Short mmCIF file of C-alpha atoms and ligand atoms in Angstrom, two decimals:
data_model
loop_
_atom_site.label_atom_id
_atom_site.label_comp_id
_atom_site.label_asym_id
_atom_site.label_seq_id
_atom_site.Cartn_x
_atom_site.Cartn_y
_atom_site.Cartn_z
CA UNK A 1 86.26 162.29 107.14
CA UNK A 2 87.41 163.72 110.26
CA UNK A 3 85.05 161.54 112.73
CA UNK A 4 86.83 158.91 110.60
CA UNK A 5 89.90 159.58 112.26
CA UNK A 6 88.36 160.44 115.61
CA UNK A 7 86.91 156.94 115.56
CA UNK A 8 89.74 155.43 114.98
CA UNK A 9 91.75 157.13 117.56
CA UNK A 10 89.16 156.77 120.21
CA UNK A 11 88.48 153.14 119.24
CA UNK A 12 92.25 152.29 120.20
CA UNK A 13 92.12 154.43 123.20
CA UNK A 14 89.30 151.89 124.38
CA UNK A 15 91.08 149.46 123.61
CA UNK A 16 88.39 148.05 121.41
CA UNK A 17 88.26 147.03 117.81
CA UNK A 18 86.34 148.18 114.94
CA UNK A 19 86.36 144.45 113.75
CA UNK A 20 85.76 143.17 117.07
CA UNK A 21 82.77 145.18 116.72
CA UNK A 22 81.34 144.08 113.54
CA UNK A 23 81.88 140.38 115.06
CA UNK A 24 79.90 141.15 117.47
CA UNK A 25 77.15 142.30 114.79
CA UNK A 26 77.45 139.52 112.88
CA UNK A 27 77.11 136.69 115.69
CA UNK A 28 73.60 137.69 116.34
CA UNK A 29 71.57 134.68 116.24
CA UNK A 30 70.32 133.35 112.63
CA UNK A 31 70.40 130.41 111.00
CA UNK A 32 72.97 129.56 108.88
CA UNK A 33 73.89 127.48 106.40
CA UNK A 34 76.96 126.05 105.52
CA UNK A 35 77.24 128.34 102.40
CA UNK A 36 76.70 131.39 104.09
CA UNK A 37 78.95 130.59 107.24
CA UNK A 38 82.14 130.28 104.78
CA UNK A 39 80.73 133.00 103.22
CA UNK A 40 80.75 134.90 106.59
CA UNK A 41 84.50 133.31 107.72
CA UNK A 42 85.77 135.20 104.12
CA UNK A 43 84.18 138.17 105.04
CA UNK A 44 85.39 139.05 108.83
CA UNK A 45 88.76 137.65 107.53
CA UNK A 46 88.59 140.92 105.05
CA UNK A 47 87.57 142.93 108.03
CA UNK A 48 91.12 145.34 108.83
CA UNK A 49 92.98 144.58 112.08
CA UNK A 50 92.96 147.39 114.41
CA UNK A 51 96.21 149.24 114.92
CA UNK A 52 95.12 147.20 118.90
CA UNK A 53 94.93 143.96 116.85
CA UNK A 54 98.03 144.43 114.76
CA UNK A 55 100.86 145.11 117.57
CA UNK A 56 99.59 141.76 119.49
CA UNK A 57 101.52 138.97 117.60
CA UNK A 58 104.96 137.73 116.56
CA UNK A 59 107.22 137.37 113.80
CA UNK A 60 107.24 134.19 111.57
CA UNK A 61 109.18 133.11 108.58
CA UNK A 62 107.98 133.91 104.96
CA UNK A 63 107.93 132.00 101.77
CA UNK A 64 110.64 132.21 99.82
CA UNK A 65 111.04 134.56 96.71
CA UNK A 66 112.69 135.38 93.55
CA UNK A 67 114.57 138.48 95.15
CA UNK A 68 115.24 140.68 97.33
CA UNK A 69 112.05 143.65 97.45
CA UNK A 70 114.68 146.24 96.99
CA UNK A 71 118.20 146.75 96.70
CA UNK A 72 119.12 149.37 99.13
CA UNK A 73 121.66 152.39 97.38
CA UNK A 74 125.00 151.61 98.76
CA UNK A 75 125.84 154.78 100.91
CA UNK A 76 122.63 155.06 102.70
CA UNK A 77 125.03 156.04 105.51
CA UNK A 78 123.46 154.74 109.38
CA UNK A 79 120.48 152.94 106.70
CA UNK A 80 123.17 150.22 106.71
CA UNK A 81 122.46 147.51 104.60
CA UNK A 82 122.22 144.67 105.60
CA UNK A 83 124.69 141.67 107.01
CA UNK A 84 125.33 139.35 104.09
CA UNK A 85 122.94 140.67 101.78
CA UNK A 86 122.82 139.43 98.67
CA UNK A 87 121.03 141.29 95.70
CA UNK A 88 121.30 138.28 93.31
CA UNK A 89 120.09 135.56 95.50
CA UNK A 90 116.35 134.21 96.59
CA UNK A 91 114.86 135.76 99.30
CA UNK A 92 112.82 134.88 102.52
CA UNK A 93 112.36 137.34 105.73
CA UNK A 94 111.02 137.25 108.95
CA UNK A 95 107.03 138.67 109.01
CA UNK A 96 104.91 140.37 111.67
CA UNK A 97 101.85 137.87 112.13
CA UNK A 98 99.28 140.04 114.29
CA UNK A 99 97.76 136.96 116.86
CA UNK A 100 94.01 137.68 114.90
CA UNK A 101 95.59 136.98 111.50
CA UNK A 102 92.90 134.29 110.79
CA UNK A 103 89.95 137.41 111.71
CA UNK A 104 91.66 140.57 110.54
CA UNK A 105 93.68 141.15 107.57
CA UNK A 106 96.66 143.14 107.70
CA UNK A 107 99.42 142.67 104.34
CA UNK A 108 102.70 141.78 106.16
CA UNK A 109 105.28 141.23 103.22
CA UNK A 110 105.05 143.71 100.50
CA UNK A 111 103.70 147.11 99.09
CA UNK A 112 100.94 146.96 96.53
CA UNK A 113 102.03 149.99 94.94
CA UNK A 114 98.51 150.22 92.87
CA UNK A 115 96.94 150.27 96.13
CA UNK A 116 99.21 152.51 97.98
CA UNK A 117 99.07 154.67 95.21
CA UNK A 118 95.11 154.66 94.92
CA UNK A 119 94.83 155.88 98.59
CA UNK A 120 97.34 158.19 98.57
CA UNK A 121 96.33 159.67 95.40
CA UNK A 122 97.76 163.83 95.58
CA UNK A 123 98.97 163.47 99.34
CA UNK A 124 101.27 164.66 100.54
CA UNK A 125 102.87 162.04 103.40
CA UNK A 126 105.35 163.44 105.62
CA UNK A 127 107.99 161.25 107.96
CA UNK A 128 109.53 163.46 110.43
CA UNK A 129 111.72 162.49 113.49
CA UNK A 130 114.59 160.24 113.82
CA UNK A 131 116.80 158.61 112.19
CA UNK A 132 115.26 155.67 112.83
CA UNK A 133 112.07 157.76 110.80
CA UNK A 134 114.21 158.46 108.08
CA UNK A 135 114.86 154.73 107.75
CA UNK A 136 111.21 154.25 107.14
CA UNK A 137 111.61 156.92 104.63
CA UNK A 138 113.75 155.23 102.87
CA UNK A 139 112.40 151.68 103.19
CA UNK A 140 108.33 153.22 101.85
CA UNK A 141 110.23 154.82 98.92
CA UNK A 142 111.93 151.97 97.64
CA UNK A 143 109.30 149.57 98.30
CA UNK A 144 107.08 152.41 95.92
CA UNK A 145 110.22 151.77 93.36
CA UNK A 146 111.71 155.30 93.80
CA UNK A 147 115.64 154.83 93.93
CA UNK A 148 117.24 156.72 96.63
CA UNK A 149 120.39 158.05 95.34
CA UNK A 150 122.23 159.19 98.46
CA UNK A 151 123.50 162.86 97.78
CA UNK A 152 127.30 163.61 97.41
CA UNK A 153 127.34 165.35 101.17
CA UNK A 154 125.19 163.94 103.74
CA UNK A 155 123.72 166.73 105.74
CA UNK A 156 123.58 166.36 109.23
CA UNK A 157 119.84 166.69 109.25
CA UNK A 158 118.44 165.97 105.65
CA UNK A 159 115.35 166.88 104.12
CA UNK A 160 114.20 164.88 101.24
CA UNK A 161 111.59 164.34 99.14
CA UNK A 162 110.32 161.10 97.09
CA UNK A 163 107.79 161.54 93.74
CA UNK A 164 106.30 158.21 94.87
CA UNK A 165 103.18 157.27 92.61
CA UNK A 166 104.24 158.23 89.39
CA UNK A 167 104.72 162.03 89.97
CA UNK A 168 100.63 162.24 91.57
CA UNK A 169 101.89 161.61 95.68
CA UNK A 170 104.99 163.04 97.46
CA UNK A 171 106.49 161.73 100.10
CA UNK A 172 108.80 163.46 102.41
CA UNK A 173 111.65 162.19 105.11
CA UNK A 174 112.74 164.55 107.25
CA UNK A 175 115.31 164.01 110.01
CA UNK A 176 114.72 166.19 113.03
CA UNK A 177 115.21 164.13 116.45
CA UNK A 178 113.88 167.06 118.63
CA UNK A 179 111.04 167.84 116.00
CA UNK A 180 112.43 171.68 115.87
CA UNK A 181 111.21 172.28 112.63
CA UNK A 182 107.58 170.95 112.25
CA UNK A 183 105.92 174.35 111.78
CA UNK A 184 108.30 174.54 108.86
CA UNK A 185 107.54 171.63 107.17
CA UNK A 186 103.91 172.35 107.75
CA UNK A 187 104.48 175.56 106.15
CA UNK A 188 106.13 174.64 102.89
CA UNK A 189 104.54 171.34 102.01
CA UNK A 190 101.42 171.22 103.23
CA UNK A 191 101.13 167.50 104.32
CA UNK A 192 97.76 165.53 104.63
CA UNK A 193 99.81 163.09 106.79
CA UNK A 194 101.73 163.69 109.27
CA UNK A 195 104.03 160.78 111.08
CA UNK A 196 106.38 162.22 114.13
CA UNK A 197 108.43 160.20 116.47
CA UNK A 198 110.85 162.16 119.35
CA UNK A 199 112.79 159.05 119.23
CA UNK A 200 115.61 157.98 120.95
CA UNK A 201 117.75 161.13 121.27
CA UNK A 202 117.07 160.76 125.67
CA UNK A 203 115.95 164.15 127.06
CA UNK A 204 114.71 164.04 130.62
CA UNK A 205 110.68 163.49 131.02
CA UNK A 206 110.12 166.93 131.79
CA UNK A 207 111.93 168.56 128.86
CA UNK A 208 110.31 165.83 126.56
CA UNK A 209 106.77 167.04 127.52
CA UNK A 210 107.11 170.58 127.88
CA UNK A 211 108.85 171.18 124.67
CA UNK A 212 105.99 168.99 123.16
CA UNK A 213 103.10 170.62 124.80
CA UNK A 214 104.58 173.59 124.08
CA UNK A 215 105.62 173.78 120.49
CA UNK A 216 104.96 170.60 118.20
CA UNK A 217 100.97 170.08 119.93
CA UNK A 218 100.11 173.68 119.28
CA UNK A 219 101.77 173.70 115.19
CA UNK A 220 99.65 170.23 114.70
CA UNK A 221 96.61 171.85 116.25
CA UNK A 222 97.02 174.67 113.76
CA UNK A 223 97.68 172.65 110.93
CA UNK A 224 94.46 170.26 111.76
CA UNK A 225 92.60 173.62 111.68
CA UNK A 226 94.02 174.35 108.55
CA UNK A 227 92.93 171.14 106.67
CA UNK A 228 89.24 172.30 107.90
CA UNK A 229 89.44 175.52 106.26
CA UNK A 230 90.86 173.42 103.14
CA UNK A 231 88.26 171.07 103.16
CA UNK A 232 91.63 168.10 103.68
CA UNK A 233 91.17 165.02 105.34
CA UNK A 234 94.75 165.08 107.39
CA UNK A 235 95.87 162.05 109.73
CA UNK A 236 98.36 163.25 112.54
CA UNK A 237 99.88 159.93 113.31
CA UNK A 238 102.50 159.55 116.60
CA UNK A 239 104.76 156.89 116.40
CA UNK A 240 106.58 155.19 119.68
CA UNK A 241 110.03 154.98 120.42
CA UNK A 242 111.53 151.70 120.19
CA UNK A 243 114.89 150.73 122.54
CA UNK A 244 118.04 149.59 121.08
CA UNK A 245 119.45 145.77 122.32
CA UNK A 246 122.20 144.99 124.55
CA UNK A 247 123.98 142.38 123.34
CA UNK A 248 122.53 142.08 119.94
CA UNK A 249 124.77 140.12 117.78
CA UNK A 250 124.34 137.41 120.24
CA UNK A 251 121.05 137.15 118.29
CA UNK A 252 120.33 135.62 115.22
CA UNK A 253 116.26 135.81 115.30
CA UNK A 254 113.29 137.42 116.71
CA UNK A 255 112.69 137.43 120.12
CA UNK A 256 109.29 135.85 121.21
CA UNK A 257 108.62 137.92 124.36
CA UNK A 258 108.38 141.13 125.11
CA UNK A 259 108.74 140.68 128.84
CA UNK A 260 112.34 139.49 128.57
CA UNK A 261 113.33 141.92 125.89
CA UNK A 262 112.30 144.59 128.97
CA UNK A 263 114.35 142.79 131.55
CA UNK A 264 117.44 142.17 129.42
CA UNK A 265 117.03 146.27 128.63
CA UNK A 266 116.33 146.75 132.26
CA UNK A 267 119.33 145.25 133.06
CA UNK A 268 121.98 146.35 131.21
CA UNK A 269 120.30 149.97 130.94
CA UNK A 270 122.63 152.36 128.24
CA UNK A 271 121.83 154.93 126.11
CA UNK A 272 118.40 155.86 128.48
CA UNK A 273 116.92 153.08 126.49
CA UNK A 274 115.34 151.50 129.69
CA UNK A 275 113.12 155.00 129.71
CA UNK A 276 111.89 154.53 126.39
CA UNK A 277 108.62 152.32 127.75
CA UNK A 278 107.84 155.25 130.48
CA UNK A 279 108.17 158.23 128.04
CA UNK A 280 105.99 156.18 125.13
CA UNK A 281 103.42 156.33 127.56
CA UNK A 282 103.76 159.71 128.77
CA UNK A 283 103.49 161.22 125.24
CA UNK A 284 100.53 159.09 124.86
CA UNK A 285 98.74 160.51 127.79
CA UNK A 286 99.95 164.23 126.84
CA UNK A 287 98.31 163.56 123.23
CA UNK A 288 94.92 162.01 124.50
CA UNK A 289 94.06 164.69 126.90
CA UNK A 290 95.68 167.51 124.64
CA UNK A 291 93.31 170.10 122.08
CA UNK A 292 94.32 167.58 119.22
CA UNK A 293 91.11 167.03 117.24
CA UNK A 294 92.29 163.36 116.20
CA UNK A 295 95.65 161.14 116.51
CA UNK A 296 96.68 157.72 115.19
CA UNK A 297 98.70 155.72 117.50
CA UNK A 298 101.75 154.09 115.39
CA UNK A 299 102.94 151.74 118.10
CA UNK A 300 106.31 150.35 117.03
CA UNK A 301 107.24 149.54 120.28
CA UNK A 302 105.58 145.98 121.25
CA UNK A 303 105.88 145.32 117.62
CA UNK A 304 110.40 145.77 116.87
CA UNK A 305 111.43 145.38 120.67
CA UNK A 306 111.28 141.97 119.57
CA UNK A 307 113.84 142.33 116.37
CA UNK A 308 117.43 141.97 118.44
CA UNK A 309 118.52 140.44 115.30
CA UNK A 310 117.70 143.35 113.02
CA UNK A 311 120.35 145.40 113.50
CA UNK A 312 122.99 145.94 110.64
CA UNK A 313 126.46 145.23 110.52
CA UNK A 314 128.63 147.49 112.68
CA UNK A 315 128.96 145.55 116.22
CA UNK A 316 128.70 148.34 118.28
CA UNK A 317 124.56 149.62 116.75
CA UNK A 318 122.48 147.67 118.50
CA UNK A 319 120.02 150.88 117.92
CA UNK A 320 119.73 151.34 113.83
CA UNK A 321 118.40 148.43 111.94
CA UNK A 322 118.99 147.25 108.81
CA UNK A 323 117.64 147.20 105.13
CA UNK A 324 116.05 145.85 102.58
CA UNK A 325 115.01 144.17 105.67
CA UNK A 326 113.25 146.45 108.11
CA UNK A 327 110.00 147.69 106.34
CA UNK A 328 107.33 147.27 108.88
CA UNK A 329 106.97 151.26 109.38
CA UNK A 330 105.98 150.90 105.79
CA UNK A 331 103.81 148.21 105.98
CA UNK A 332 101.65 149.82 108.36
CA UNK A 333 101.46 152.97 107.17
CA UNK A 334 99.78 151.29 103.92
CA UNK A 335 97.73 150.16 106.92
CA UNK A 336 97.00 153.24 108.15
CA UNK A 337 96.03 154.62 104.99
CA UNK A 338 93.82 151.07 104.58
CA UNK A 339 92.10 152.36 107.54
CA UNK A 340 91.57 156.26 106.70
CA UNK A 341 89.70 154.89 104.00
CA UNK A 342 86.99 152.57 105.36
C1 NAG B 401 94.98 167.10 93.31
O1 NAG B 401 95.21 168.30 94.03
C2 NAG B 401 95.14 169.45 93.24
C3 NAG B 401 95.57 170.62 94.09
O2 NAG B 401 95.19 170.48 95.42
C4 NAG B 401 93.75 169.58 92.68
O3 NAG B 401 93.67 170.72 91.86
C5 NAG B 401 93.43 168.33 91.86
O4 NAG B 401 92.10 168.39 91.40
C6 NAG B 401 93.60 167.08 92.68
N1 NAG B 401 93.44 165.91 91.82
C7 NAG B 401 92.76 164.83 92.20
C8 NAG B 401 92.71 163.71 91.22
O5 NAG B 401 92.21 164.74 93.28
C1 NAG B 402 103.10 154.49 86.66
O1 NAG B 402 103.10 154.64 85.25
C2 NAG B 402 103.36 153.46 84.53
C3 NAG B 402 103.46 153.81 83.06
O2 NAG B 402 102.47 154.71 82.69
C4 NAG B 402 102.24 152.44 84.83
O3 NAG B 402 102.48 151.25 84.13
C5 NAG B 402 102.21 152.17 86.31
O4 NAG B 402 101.13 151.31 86.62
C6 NAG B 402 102.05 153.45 87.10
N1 NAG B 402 102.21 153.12 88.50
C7 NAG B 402 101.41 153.60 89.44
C8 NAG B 402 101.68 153.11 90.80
O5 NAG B 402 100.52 154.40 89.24
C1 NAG B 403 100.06 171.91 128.15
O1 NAG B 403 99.84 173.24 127.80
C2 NAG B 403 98.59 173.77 128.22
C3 NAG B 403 98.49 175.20 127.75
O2 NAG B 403 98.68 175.31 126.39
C4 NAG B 403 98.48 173.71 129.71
O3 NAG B 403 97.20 174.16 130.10
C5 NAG B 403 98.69 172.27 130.19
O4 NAG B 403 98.70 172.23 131.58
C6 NAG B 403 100.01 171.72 129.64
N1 NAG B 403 100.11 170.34 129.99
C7 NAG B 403 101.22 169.78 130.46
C8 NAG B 403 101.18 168.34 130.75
O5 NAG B 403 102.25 170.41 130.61
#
């Protein structure tokens, strides 16, 4: 289970796919027929993108539906619902079409909770970072139907926990934007996945790195060691940071390139958010060459840099984005758990 995970990691790191790979098994020379070539198309189109194949793609428009997939709590606080949402009227949202869709399959729209729940069966799935984390909280617990009834106060830095599954999974959303408490969580719950962001509360590149090569590498190496000794099969998964957009209300759809997302955030740098790019890469160098037994690369970055339109409805958060609307976090991490279980 663990060389699962090592695969996986190492696999992205090459930058090669595990379904480019079968491809390349199956094109060895043989003569087909018709009947078995369809047969074969169905197949590879089963095969699982790669987290490499998924981020490489753009956002198209979905069919229409009866409703809305949830109806956020009103009071989610920065989770702003929203502009013009309607809970009573049909529904149709932008989705994330990796380029490979017709070779990979990744499930863009909606949760199967029967299959979430299947692969998560008695995990324990922790979300720990920013608020941006605690968003996709929120969004993978009311996809799984759990209602999030906001709490009278709203700590500063909340720690909550969903019974997703029917009572047999938990999943918890902590906010923590310098990830100062993950030996804690570690400690009380347990978790057999682990997904951490440092988000975009800007510290300088030096006190980014030191503070995680000093403290959050080391409690994940523990805990890894841990799920040994327990016989667990735990996925550390590291999210990137993802920049805000100047001048988002001008927008009104996905963006289509990633280049000029950059420059218009190169441009009109606030907020550090011009960093973000730099630092993503720096943690991802820190992590590869660290004592980490396995990581998962969550890579957020090529994937919502192009949602300028996404944000809620407060003019002046061009940062936070907006639900029932935002639930790709969640839609990958059913991914991710897809993967785990090849
Ligand atoms: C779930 O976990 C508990 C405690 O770790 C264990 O006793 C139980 O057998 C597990 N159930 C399943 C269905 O794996
Ligand atoms: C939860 O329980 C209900 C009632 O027993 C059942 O219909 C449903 O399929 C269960 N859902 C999951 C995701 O296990
Ligand atoms: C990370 O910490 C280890 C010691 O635990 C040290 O050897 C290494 O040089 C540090 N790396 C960076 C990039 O600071």
């Amino acid at each position: 289970m663990r060389r699962r995970s090592i695969k996986i990691a190492s696999l992205f790191l090459l930058g090669m796919g595990i379904s480019e790979i079968i491809m390349q098994l199956k094109s060895a020379p043989q003569d087909a027929t018709s009947t078995t070539r369809e047969v074969q198309e169905d197949t590879e189109k089963r095969t699982l993108c790669t987290m490499e194949q998924l981020v490489q793609g753009k956002w198209t428009m979905g069919a229409e539906k009866d409703k809305p997939p949830y109806i956020p709590t009103p009071g989610e606080r920065q989770q702003k619902t929203c502009h013009g949402f309607d809970p009573s009227a049909r529904w149709q949202d932008w989705e994330w079409t990796p380029e490979d869709h017709s070779r990979c399959d990744f499930l863009n729209s909606d949760i199967d909770s029967n299959l979430f729940c299947s692969l998560a069966r008695n995990k324990t799935i922790v979300i720990q970072g920013d608020s941006i984390s605690f968003d996709h909280f929120l969004s993978l617990s009311h996809l799984l139907g759990v209602p999030v009834a906001p709490p009278r106060a709203v700590p500063k830095d909340p720690l909550r926990v969903s019974k997703i599954c029917n009572g047999t999974s938990m999943l918890i959303g902590k906010k923590d934007f310098h990830l100062q408490q993950v030996g804690r969580i570690i400690k009380e719950f347990h978790p057999d996945v682990m997904i951490l962001n440092r988000g975009a509360h800007y510290v300088s590149d030096e006190q980014l790195i030191q503070h995680l090569n000093s403290t959050v590498i080391p409690h994940i190496v523990n805990w890894q060691d841990e799920c040994v000794l327990e016989k667990k099969d735990c996925h550390f998964v590291w999210r990137s940071t993802v920049p805000g957009h100047p001048h988002c209300t001008q927008f009104t759809k996905p963006a289509e390139s990633v280049e000029e997302m950059e420059m218009m955030i190169a441009t009109s740098p606030q907020y550090n958010w011009d960093k973000f790019k730099g630092q993503n890469e720096l943690v991802m160098d820190l992590l590869s060459g660290s004592s980490l037994t396995a990581f998962n690369m969550f890579d957020g970055y090529p994937i919502n840099i192009l949602r300028p339109d996404l944000h809620g409805p407060a003019h002046n958060d061009c940062l936070h984005t907006c639900l029932p609307r935002d639930n790709i976090y969640s839609f990958i991490t059913l991914h991710l758990l897809r993967l785990w279980s090849e």
